Short mmCIF file of C-alpha atoms in Angstrom, two decimals:
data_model
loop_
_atom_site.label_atom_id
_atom_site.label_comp_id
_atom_site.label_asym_id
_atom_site.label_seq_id
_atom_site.Cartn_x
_atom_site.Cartn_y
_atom_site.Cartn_z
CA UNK A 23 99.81 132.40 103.31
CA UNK A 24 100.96 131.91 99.34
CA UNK A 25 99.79 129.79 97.03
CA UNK A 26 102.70 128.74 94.83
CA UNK A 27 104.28 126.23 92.81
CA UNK A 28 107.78 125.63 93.26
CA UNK A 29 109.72 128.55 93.13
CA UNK A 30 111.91 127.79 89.78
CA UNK A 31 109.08 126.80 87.97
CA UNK A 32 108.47 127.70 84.59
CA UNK A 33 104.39 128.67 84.19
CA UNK A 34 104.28 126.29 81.36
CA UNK A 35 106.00 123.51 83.46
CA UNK A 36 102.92 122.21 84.13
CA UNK A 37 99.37 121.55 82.49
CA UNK A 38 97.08 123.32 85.28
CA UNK A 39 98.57 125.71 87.22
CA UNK A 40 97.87 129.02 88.70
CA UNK A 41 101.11 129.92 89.99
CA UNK A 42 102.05 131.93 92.94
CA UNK A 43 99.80 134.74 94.67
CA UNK A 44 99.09 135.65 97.91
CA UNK A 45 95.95 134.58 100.46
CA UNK A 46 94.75 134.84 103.84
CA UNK A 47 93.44 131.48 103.70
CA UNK A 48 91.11 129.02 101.48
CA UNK A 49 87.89 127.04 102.39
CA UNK A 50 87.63 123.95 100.36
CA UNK A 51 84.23 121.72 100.91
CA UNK A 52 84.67 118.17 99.17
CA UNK A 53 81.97 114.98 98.44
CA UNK A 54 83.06 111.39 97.90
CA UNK A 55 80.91 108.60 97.33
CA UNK A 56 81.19 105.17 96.71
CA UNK A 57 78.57 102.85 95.64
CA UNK A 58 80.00 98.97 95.32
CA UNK A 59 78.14 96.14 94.35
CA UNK A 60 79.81 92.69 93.84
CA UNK A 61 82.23 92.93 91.00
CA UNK A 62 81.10 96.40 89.91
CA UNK A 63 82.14 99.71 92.06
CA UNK A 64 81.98 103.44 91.25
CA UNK A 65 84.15 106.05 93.30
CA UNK A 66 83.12 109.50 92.66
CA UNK A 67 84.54 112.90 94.07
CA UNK A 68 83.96 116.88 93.58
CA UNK A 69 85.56 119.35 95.58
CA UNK A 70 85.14 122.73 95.52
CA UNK A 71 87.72 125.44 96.87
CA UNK A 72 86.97 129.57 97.45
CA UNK A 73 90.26 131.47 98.59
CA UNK A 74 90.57 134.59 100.28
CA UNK A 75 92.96 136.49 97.97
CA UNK A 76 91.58 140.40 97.96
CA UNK A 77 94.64 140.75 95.27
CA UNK A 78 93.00 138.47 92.75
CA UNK A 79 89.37 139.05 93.10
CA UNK A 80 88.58 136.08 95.91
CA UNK A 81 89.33 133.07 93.23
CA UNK A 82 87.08 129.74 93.18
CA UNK A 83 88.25 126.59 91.92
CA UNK A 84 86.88 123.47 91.27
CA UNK A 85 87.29 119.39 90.34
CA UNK A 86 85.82 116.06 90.00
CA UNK A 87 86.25 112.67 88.90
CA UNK A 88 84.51 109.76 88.53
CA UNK A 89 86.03 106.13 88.21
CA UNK A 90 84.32 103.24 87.33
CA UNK A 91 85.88 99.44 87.71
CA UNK A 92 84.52 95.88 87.13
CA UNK A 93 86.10 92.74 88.15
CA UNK A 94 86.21 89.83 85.43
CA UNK A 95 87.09 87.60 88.76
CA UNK A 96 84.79 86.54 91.37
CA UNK A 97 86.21 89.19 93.39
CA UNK A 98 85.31 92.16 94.79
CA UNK A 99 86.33 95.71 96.55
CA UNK A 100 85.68 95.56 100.10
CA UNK A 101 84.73 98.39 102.44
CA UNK A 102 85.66 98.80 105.79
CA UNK A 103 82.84 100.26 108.19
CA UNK A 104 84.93 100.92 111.24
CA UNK A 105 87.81 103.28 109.73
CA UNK A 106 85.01 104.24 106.63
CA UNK A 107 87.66 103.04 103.19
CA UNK A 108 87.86 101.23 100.97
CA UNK A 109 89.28 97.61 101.90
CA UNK A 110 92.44 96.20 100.20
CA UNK A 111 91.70 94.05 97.61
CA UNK A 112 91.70 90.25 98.30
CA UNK A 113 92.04 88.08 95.56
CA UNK A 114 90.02 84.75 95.59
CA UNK A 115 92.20 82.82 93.33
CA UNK A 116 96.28 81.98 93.35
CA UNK A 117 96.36 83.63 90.44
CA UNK A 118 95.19 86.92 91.55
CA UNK A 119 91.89 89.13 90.10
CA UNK A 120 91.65 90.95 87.58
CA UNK A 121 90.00 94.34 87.18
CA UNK A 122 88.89 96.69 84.09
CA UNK A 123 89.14 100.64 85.58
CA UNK A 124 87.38 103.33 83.79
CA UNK A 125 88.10 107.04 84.93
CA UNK A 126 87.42 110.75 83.69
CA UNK A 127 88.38 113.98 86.03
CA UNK A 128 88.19 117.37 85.42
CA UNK A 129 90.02 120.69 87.04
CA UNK A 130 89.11 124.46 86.65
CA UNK A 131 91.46 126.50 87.79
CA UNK A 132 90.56 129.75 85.81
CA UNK A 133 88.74 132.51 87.74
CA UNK A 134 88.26 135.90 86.55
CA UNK A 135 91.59 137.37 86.95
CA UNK A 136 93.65 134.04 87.39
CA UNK A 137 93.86 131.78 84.52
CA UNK A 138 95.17 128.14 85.47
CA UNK A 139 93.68 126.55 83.15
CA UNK A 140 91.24 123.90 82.46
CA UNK A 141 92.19 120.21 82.31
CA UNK A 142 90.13 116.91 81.22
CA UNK A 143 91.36 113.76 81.66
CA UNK A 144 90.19 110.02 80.44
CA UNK A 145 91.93 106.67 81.26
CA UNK A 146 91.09 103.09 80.29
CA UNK A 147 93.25 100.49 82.05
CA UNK A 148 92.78 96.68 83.60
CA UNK A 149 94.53 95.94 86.96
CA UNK A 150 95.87 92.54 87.84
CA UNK A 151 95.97 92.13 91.61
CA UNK A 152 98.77 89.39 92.17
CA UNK A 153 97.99 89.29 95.74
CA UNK A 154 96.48 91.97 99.06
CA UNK A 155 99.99 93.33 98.53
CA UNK A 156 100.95 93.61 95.15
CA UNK A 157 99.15 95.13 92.20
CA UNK A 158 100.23 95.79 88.26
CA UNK A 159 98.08 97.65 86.41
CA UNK A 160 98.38 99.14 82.63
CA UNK A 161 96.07 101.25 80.83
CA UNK A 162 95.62 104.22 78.07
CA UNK A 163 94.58 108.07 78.93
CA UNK A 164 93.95 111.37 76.80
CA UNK A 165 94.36 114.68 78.51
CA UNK A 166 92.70 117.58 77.03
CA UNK A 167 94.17 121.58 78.13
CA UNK A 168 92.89 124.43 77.79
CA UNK A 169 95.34 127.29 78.77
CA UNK A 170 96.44 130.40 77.73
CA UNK A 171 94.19 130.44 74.99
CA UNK A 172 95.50 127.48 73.69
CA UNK A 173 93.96 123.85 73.87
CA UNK A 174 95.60 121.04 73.15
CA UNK A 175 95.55 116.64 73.60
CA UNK A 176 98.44 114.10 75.57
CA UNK A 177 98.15 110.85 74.94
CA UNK A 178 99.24 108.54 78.06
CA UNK A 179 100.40 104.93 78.61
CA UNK A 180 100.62 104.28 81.97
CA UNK A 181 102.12 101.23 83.88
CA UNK A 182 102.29 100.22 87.68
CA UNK A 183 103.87 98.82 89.94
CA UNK A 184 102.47 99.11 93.14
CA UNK A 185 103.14 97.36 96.56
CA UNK A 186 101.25 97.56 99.61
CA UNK A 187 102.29 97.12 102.89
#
């Protein structure tokens, strides 16, 4: 087994990135919890990975994030029981709900002989939920690298269009 990005890439391509080595395999052990109360939810998850790669001293990675979101509808985030999700969101109003979304993640991927860096991200947005199906949603992030000795900040404006089906 190989780990790699895509074959062309340049190792700067991308923020966090270890780029290719070889394996015999990886063992990755994740949490996820959600705790949801009326308008108010927060989704959290950290996952931990340890690969079997003799050639680069048996790497460990790791990542979170944590996202926080509030309502400033009546509505809220369902959860179904039976397939154990998250519920799609079901506005109460013809005019849809509206949601404020908080969210900060982190990824490690340096180890002692593979350096992939270390990124931090942070994003503000609101969602407006036009309907179960269709969502907009618009918000502001920072991304902070470190890599290659080198650390530096993106700022992001992100806007979506999503559709559900």
């Amino acid at each position: 087994m190989r780990f790699r990005s895509r074959p062309e890439a340049n190792p700067l391509d991308y923020y966090a990135d270890t780029g290719s080595f070889t394996a015999k395999y990886a063992n990755e052990l994740s949490f996820e919890a959600l705790y949801n109360r009326r308008s108010f939810s927060v989704l959290a998850e950290h996952a931990r990975a340890w690969v079997r790669s003799p050639s680069t001293d048996n790497p460990n990675f790791n990542g979170s994030y944590i996202t926080v979101s509030y309502f400033l509808t009546d509505d809220t985030r369902g959860y179904d029981k039976r397939n154990g999700n998250i519920a799609p969101i079901s506005p109460k109003s013809r005019w849809g709900a509206v949601e404020l979304v908080g969210r900060v993640g982190h990824i490690d991927l340096d180890d002692k002989i593979l350096k992939g860096g270390k990124l931090t991200t942070w994003y503000a947005g609101v969602n407006w939920w036009a309907s179960q199906q269709w969502k907009v949603g618009m918000g502001y992030g920072l991304a902070d690298l470190d890599r290659f000795n080198t650390s530096g900040r993106t700022q992001r404006f992100i806007t979506r269009l999503q559709w559900t089906y």
